[in-house]
Structure formats: C-alpha cells, structure tokens
Coordinates of C-alpha atoms and ligand atoms in Angstrom, one line a residue:
X837 CA 64.2 132.0 -69.0
X838 CA 66.4 134.1 -71.1
X839 CA 69.8 132.5 -70.0
X840 CA 72.2 131.3 -72.6
X841 CA 73.9 128.0 -71.8
X842 CA 77.3 129.7 -72.0
X843 CA 76.6 131.9 -68.9
X844 CA 74.4 129.5 -67.0
X845 CA 75.9 128.8 -63.6
X846 CA 75.0 125.2 -63.1
X847 CA 76.1 125.1 -59.4
X848 CA 73.9 128.0 -58.7
X849 CA 71.1 126.3 -60.6
X850 CA 70.2 124.3 -57.6
X851 CA 68.2 125.8 -54.8
X852 CA 67.3 124.5 -51.4
X853 CA 63.7 125.1 -50.3
X854 CA 61.0 123.2 -48.4
X855 CA 57.7 121.6 -49.6
X856 CA 54.4 122.7 -48.1
X857 CA 54.9 120.2 -45.3
X858 CA 58.3 121.6 -44.3
X859 CA 60.4 118.8 -45.8
X860 CA 63.7 120.1 -47.3
X861 CA 63.6 120.0 -51.1
X862 CA 66.3 120.7 -53.8
X863 CA 65.1 122.3 -57.0
X864 CA 67.2 121.8 -60.2
X865 CA 66.7 124.0 -63.2
X866 CA 68.2 124.1 -66.7
X867 CA 68.6 127.2 -68.9
X868 CA 65.7 126.2 -71.1
X869 CA 63.2 126.1 -68.2
X870 CA 63.0 122.4 -67.3
X871 CA 63.1 121.6 -63.6
X872 CA 63.3 118.7 -61.1
X873 CA 62.5 118.6 -57.4
X874 CA 64.3 116.2 -55.1
X875 CA 63.2 115.7 -51.6
X876 CA 65.7 115.0 -48.8
X877 CA 63.0 112.8 -47.5
X878 CA 63.8 109.5 -49.2
X879 CA 66.1 111.1 -51.8
X880 CA 62.9 110.9 -53.8
X881 CA 62.4 112.8 -57.1
X882 CA 59.1 114.5 -56.5
X883 CA 58.7 116.3 -59.8
X884 CA 60.3 116.5 -63.2
X885 CA 59.0 119.1 -65.7
X886 CA 60.0 119.8 -69.3
X887 CA 60.8 123.2 -70.7
X888 CA 57.1 124.0 -71.2
X889 CA 56.4 123.4 -67.5
X890 CA 54.6 120.1 -68.2
X891 CA 54.9 117.5 -65.4
X892 CA 56.5 114.2 -66.6
X893 CA 56.1 112.2 -63.4
X894 CA 52.9 111.1 -61.8
X895 CA 51.9 112.1 -58.3
X896 CA 48.7 110.8 -56.8
X897 CA 46.1 113.3 -55.7
X898 CA 45.9 111.3 -52.5
X899 CA 49.6 111.3 -51.9
X900 CA 50.7 111.7 -48.3
X901 CA 53.7 114.0 -48.1
X902 CA 54.3 113.3 -44.5
X903 CA 57.3 111.2 -43.4
X904 CA 57.9 108.4 -42.5
X905 CA 56.2 107.0 -45.6
X906 CA 57.3 107.6 -49.2
X907 CA 55.0 109.8 -51.3
X908 CA 53.0 107.9 -53.9
X909 CA 54.5 109.1 -57.1
X910 CA 57.8 110.6 -58.5
X911 CA 60.8 108.2 -58.1
X912 CA 61.0 106.5 -54.7
X913 CA 64.2 104.6 -54.2
X914 CA 63.9 100.9 -53.2
X915 CA 67.0 99.9 -51.2
X916 CA 68.3 97.6 -49.8
X917 CA 65.4 95.5 -50.8
X918 CA 63.0 95.5 -53.7
X919 CA 59.5 94.0 -52.9
X920 CA 58.6 92.3 -49.7
X921 CA 60.4 89.0 -49.9
X922 CA 63.2 89.9 -47.4
X923 CA 63.3 90.7 -43.7
X924 CA 62.7 94.4 -44.2
X925 CA 59.7 96.6 -44.8
X926 CA 58.4 96.5 -48.5
X927 CA 60.9 98.1 -50.8
X928 CA 63.5 98.7 -48.0
X929 CA 64.1 101.7 -45.8
X930 CA 65.9 104.2 -48.0
X931 CA 62.7 105.8 -49.3
X932 CA 61.6 106.5 -45.8
X933 CA 64.8 108.1 -44.4
X934 CA 66.1 111.6 -44.3
X935 CA 69.1 112.1 -46.6
X936 CA 71.6 115.0 -46.3
X937 CA 73.4 117.0 -48.9
X938 CA 76.8 115.5 -49.7
X939 CA 79.0 118.6 -49.8
X940 CA 82.2 116.8 -51.0
X941 CA 81.3 113.7 -53.0
X942 CA 84.0 111.6 -54.6
X943 CA 84.3 112.8 -58.2
X944 CA 82.3 111.4 -61.0
X945 CA 83.4 111.5 -64.7
X946 CA 83.1 115.0 -66.3
X947 CA 80.2 113.7 -68.5
X948 CA 78.1 113.4 -65.3
X949 CA 78.7 117.0 -64.3
X950 CA 79.4 119.2 -67.3
X951 CA 76.4 121.0 -68.7
X952 CA 74.1 119.7 -66.0
X953 CA 72.6 121.1 -62.8
X954 CA 72.9 118.5 -60.1
X955 CA 72.8 117.8 -56.4
X956 CA 74.6 115.1 -54.4
X957 CA 72.8 113.5 -51.5
X958 CA 74.0 110.9 -49.0
X959 CA 72.4 108.3 -46.8
X960 CA 74.2 106.5 -44.0
X961 CA 72.5 104.0 -41.7
X962 CA 71.4 105.2 -38.3
X963 CA 71.6 102.9 -35.2
X964 CA 67.9 102.1 -35.8
X965 CA 68.5 100.7 -39.4
X966 CA 71.5 98.8 -38.1
X967 CA 69.3 96.9 -35.7
X968 CA 67.3 95.5 -38.7
X969 CA 70.0 95.5 -41.3
X970 CA 73.4 95.3 -39.6
X971 CA 75.5 96.6 -42.5
X972 CA 77.4 99.9 -42.7
X973 CA 77.1 101.6 -46.0
X974 CA 77.4 104.9 -47.7
X975 CA 74.8 105.6 -50.3
X976 CA 75.6 108.5 -52.5
X977 CA 72.9 109.8 -55.0
X978 CA 73.5 112.3 -57.7
X979 CA 70.3 113.7 -59.3
X980 CA 71.0 115.8 -62.4
X981 CA 69.1 117.7 -65.1
X982 CA 70.8 118.1 -68.5
X983 CA 70.5 120.9 -70.9
X984 CA 68.2 118.7 -73.1
X985 CA 65.9 118.2 -70.0
X986 CA 67.2 114.7 -69.4
X987 CA 66.9 113.4 -65.8
X988 CA 69.8 111.3 -64.5
X989 CA 70.1 109.4 -61.3
X990 CA 73.4 107.9 -60.2
X991 CA 73.5 105.7 -57.1
X992 CA 76.9 104.7 -55.6
X993 CA 76.6 102.3 -52.7
X994 CA 79.8 101.5 -50.8
X995 CA 80.3 98.8 -48.2
X996 CA 82.1 100.4 -45.3
X997 CA 81.5 97.3 -43.1
X998 CA 83.7 94.5 -42.0
X999 CA 81.5 91.9 -43.8
X1000 CA 79.9 91.4 -47.2
X1001 CA 76.3 92.4 -47.7
X1002 CA 73.7 91.8 -50.4
X1003 CA 70.9 94.0 -51.7
X1004 CA 68.3 94.5 -54.4
X1005 CA 67.3 97.8 -55.8
X1006 CA 64.9 99.9 -57.9
X1007 CA 64.3 103.4 -59.1
X1008 CA 60.5 103.1 -58.8
X1009 CA 59.6 105.5 -61.5
X1010 CA 56.0 106.7 -61.8
X1011 CA 55.6 108.1 -65.3
X1012 CA 52.7 110.4 -66.0
X1013 CA 50.7 109.2 -69.0
X1014 CA 47.6 110.5 -70.9
X1015 CA 45.7 107.2 -70.6
X1016 CA 47.1 103.8 -69.9
X1017 CA 45.2 102.4 -72.9
X1018 CA 47.2 104.8 -75.1
X1019 CA 50.6 103.5 -73.9
X1020 CA 52.9 100.9 -75.2
X1021 CA 56.3 99.8 -73.9
X1022 CA 59.0 98.8 -76.4
X1023 CA 62.3 97.1 -75.8
X1024 CA 61.0 94.2 -73.7
X1025 CA 60.1 91.9 -76.6
X1026 CA 61.4 88.3 -76.3
X1027 CA 62.6 88.8 -72.8
X1028 CA 61.9 86.6 -69.8
X1029 CA 60.0 88.0 -66.9
X1030 CA 59.0 87.1 -63.4
X1031 CA 55.2 87.7 -62.9
X1032 CA 54.4 89.0 -59.5
X1033 CA 50.8 88.2 -60.1
X1034 CA 51.7 84.5 -60.5
X1035 CA 54.1 83.9 -57.5
X1036 CA 57.0 85.2 -59.5
X1037 CA 56.7 82.5 -62.1
X1038 CA 59.0 82.9 -65.2
X1039 CA 57.4 83.6 -68.6
X1040 CA 58.7 84.9 -71.9
X1041 CA 57.3 88.0 -73.5
X1042 CA 55.6 87.1 -76.8
X1043 CA 54.3 90.5 -77.9
X1044 CA 56.0 93.1 -80.1
X1045 CA 55.3 95.7 -77.5
X1046 CA 53.7 95.7 -74.1
X1047 CA 50.2 97.2 -73.9
X1048 CA 47.8 97.4 -70.9
X1049 CA 44.3 96.0 -70.4
X1050 CA 44.6 94.7 -66.8
X1051 CA 46.9 94.7 -63.8
X1052 CA 50.6 94.2 -64.7
X1053 CA 53.3 93.6 -62.1
X1054 CA 56.4 92.1 -63.8
X1055 CA 60.2 92.0 -63.5
X1056 CA 61.7 91.8 -67.0
X1057 CA 65.1 90.3 -66.8
X1058 CA 68.4 91.4 -68.4
X1059 CA 66.9 94.2 -70.5
X1060 CA 69.1 95.8 -73.1
X1061 CA 69.0 99.6 -73.7
X1062 CA 66.9 101.5 -74.5
X1063 CA 63.4 100.8 -73.2
X1064 CA 60.7 103.2 -74.5
X1065 CA 57.4 104.2 -73.1
X1066 CA 55.4 105.6 -75.9
X1067 CA 52.4 107.7 -75.0
X1068 CA 50.1 108.1 -78.1
X1069 CA 47.8 110.4 -76.3
X1070 CA 50.5 112.9 -75.3
X1071 CA 52.5 112.2 -78.4
X1072 CA 55.6 111.8 -76.3
X1073 CA 58.1 109.0 -75.6
X1074 CA 60.1 108.3 -72.5
X1075 CA 63.4 106.8 -73.5
X1076 CA 65.1 105.0 -70.7
X1077 CA 68.8 104.0 -70.5
X1078 CA 70.4 102.3 -67.6
X1079 CA 73.7 101.0 -66.5
X1080 CA 74.3 98.5 -63.7
X1081 CA 70.5 97.9 -63.6
X1082 CA 69.8 94.8 -65.6
X1083 CA 66.1 94.4 -64.8
X1084 CA 63.1 96.5 -65.6
X1085 CA 60.0 96.4 -63.4
X1086 CA 56.7 97.3 -65.0
X1087 CA 53.7 98.0 -62.8
X1088 CA 50.2 99.3 -63.2
X1089 CA 47.8 98.3 -60.4
X1090 CA 44.6 98.7 -62.5
X1091 CA 41.2 99.3 -61.0
X1092 CA 40.8 96.7 -58.3
X1093 CA 44.2 97.0 -56.7
X1094 CA 44.0 100.8 -56.9
X1095 CA 40.9 100.8 -54.7
X1096 CA 42.9 98.9 -52.1
X1097 CA 45.8 101.5 -52.1
X1098 CA 44.8 104.3 -49.7
X1099 CA 47.1 106.9 -51.2
X1100 CA 46.0 106.3 -54.8
X1101 CA 42.7 107.5 -56.3
X1102 CA 40.4 104.8 -57.7
X1103 CA 40.8 106.0 -61.3
X1104 CA 44.3 107.3 -61.1
X1105 CA 45.8 104.0 -62.4
X1106 CA 44.8 105.3 -65.9
X1107 CA 47.3 108.2 -65.7
X1108 CA 50.4 106.4 -64.3
X1109 CA 52.8 103.7 -65.3
X1110 CA 55.8 102.5 -63.3
X1111 CA 58.8 101.4 -65.4
X1112 CA 61.8 100.9 -63.1
X1113 CA 65.5 100.4 -63.7
X1114 CA 66.2 97.7 -61.1
X1115 CA 68.3 94.9 -59.8
X1116 CA 66.0 92.1 -58.7
X1117 CA 66.8 88.6 -60.0
X1118 CA 70.5 88.6 -59.1
X1119 CA 71.0 90.9 -56.1
X1120 CA 74.3 92.7 -55.7
X1121 CA 76.9 91.5 -53.1
X1122 CA 79.5 94.0 -52.0
X1123 CA 82.6 92.9 -50.1
X1124 CA 84.1 95.3 -47.6
X1125 CA 85.4 98.4 -49.4
X1126 CA 83.6 97.6 -52.7
X1127 CA 81.2 100.0 -54.4
X1128 CA 78.3 99.5 -56.8
X1129 CA 77.0 102.0 -59.3
X1130 CA 73.5 102.1 -60.8
X1131 CA 72.7 104.8 -63.3
X1132 CA 69.3 105.7 -64.8
X1133 CA 68.8 108.3 -67.6
X1134 CA 65.4 109.3 -68.9
X1135 CA 64.8 111.6 -71.8
X1136 CA 61.4 112.6 -73.1
X1137 CA 61.1 113.2 -76.8
X1138 CA 58.2 114.1 -79.1
X1139 CA 56.9 110.7 -80.5
X1140 CA 57.1 112.3 -84.0
X1141 CA 60.9 112.3 -83.5
X1142 CA 60.8 108.5 -83.8
X1143 CA 59.2 106.8 -86.7
X1144 CA 56.6 104.0 -86.4
X1145 CA 59.5 101.6 -86.1
X1146 CA 61.0 103.6 -83.4
X1147 CA 64.6 104.5 -84.2
X1148 CA 65.6 105.0 -80.6
X1149 CA 69.3 104.7 -81.4
X1150 CA 69.1 108.2 -82.9
X1151 CA 67.9 109.6 -79.6
X1152 CA 70.9 111.4 -78.1
X1153 CA 71.3 111.6 -74.3
Ligands
TA6_2468 O1 56.3 95.8 -58.7 C1 56.0 97.0 -58.2 C2 55.5 96.8 -56.7 O2 56.3 96.0 -56.0 C3 54.0 96.3 -56.7 O3 53.9 95.0 -56.4 C4 53.3 97.3 -55.9 O4 52.9 96.9 -54.7 C5 54.2 98.5 -56.0 O5 55.5 98.1 -56.1 C6 54.0 99.6 -55.0 O6 54.6 99.3 -53.8 P1 54.4 100.4 -52.6 O7 55.1 99.7 -51.4 O8 55.0 101.6 -52.9 O9 52.9 100.5 -52.4

C-alpha cells in the first residue's frame, strides 16, 4: 500500500461502510495491507485478511447475512450464554443485536492502541433483552489490527445494575483451513475437557496434539497460552493467546451434522475449524459496578517459522 508505519494514521485507518445487505460495517487496515471487517450487527468480525489479501477466517457459502441471526463464519460473540443450557437462545443474544460505535470509550493501556488500527463498539440491553435477561450491562468491544497483522478483541463487560449477574462467554472463531485432515491443534495436551457429544462428560486429553477424523465438540478447561492451530496444507499456524478466557472450545461438525445445518454447505466442514477463547466451566459473576475483561489475540505465522517442536514462545505478538 506504500505507507510507512511512521506516517500511517491509525485513527483514519478505520472506515465505516455497509455490506451488500446494507448492514453497517467497519473496515480496519494496517500499513502492510492486512484488513479486518467488523459488522455492527452482532459486533461480529466478518473477515480478517493478511497482507497478501488471503482470508484467514471461514465464511460459509450458504451464510445468511440478514439480521436477526448471526452469519455462519467469522467471529460471532456468544454472550451472556455459551451453548443452550440456560434460559436464553443458543449462544445468547449479543451476536444477534445491533451494536453502535463507542465514540468515547474509557481508556485502555497504550499497548492496546499504539501502532494498531482499531474500532470501539458498545452494546447496551434494550427493553426487549431486559424482559428475558433483566440485567443492565455495558458491553464494550475493541477490535484491532496490529502492524504485524495480529487481530485482537477486547471485551469489557460492566454491571450497571443494582444486582449481581452471571454469564458465560465465547469468541466463536471460525478459522479457515486447507483441509481439516491436514490440521492439528497443539497446547491442549493433558488438559481436561467436557465433551458435548457425551452430555458434557469430563475426559482428559491423551494425545500429543488434537487431530480430526470425526465430529469434535469439546470445551478444554483452564488452557494455558498459547494454543496453536497448525495447518499443514496452507503451511500456516494460528497462534492464539488469551487473557480472562480460561477455556477453549474446539468444534468441527463433520459430515452428518453439517448436513443438518441449513447455512453450512455439506462439504464445508473440511475447510473450517472453530477454536474459541471462552468462559464456560466457571461462569463470571459481576457485582454492581464491577467489570470483566476478556482478551483474545490471534496471529498467523508461516509454519516454517516454528520448528517441528513448535517453539511458540518465540512468536511475538
Ligand atoms: O461448541 C460449539 C457449538 O456450541 C456447537 O455445539 C455447535 O452447535 C456450534 O457451537 C454452532 O452453534 P450455532 O448456534 O452457531 O449453530
């Protein structure tokens, strides 16, 4: 793009536009040519491209971009409930609501702003949500793109209510992969997980790395940083770091489940993998006036950058 980082105006590097369906969309760009698109519908990241213009997130060819449902792909936000075991709709309402741009957000540390193009969004409950979930909150989301192409999402949820409330949460991240049979996930070894395919029974991961031969729908508990999704086909690795998000959800619907999902093509499970930074096992309780923060950072590096025994510690965010 011909801009040097020194003269790059990061504030001006976010642009408000609309998708083909008329939904407002914010586009972030970095000086090297990477970009991210964040919809005000759901505060959902719809696209994240590297400096070569390659898409890093999966979007279904059958995705429905029409509110009120979340688009199948990108990064839908699951709040105030992950899954369908509460009183609310599956994965909560945040992904189906219209967010607004937060013009004067409370400050974040300089590291979360300097050298990044970013946008701040806010969601407050409407009288409709309050009927089903009677808790006043302010949910602030910062989405940013670093000069190295890193995507960061910072959620700050504040209780502005008179009573405590409890929530679970996930950044439901659909990664685009060459072929699911060419992918392995590292960083989950020896961890306990809840298996959604077996009534959330608890197991311990025995393998050195997680590979995929059938449907997987698990919540790995208390995962340390980083977690890596290694795509041998594309020779690239997603390195995931998180803060305030102890659990990691791993989901691939495989062939049978895919056929039952209307907005997912029958064969598309081969090209997606959800790996979510999440809070599932121990939901968060906020007292009046308290705030919770959950941060997700994803960087994509060439797999050759890491050796066979992936030295992820040397990956700089
Ligand atoms: O664990 C991930 C999961 O909860 C799966 O059980 C699966 O249903 C998926 O999310 C997608 O949910 P959605 O409501 O977006 O169709």
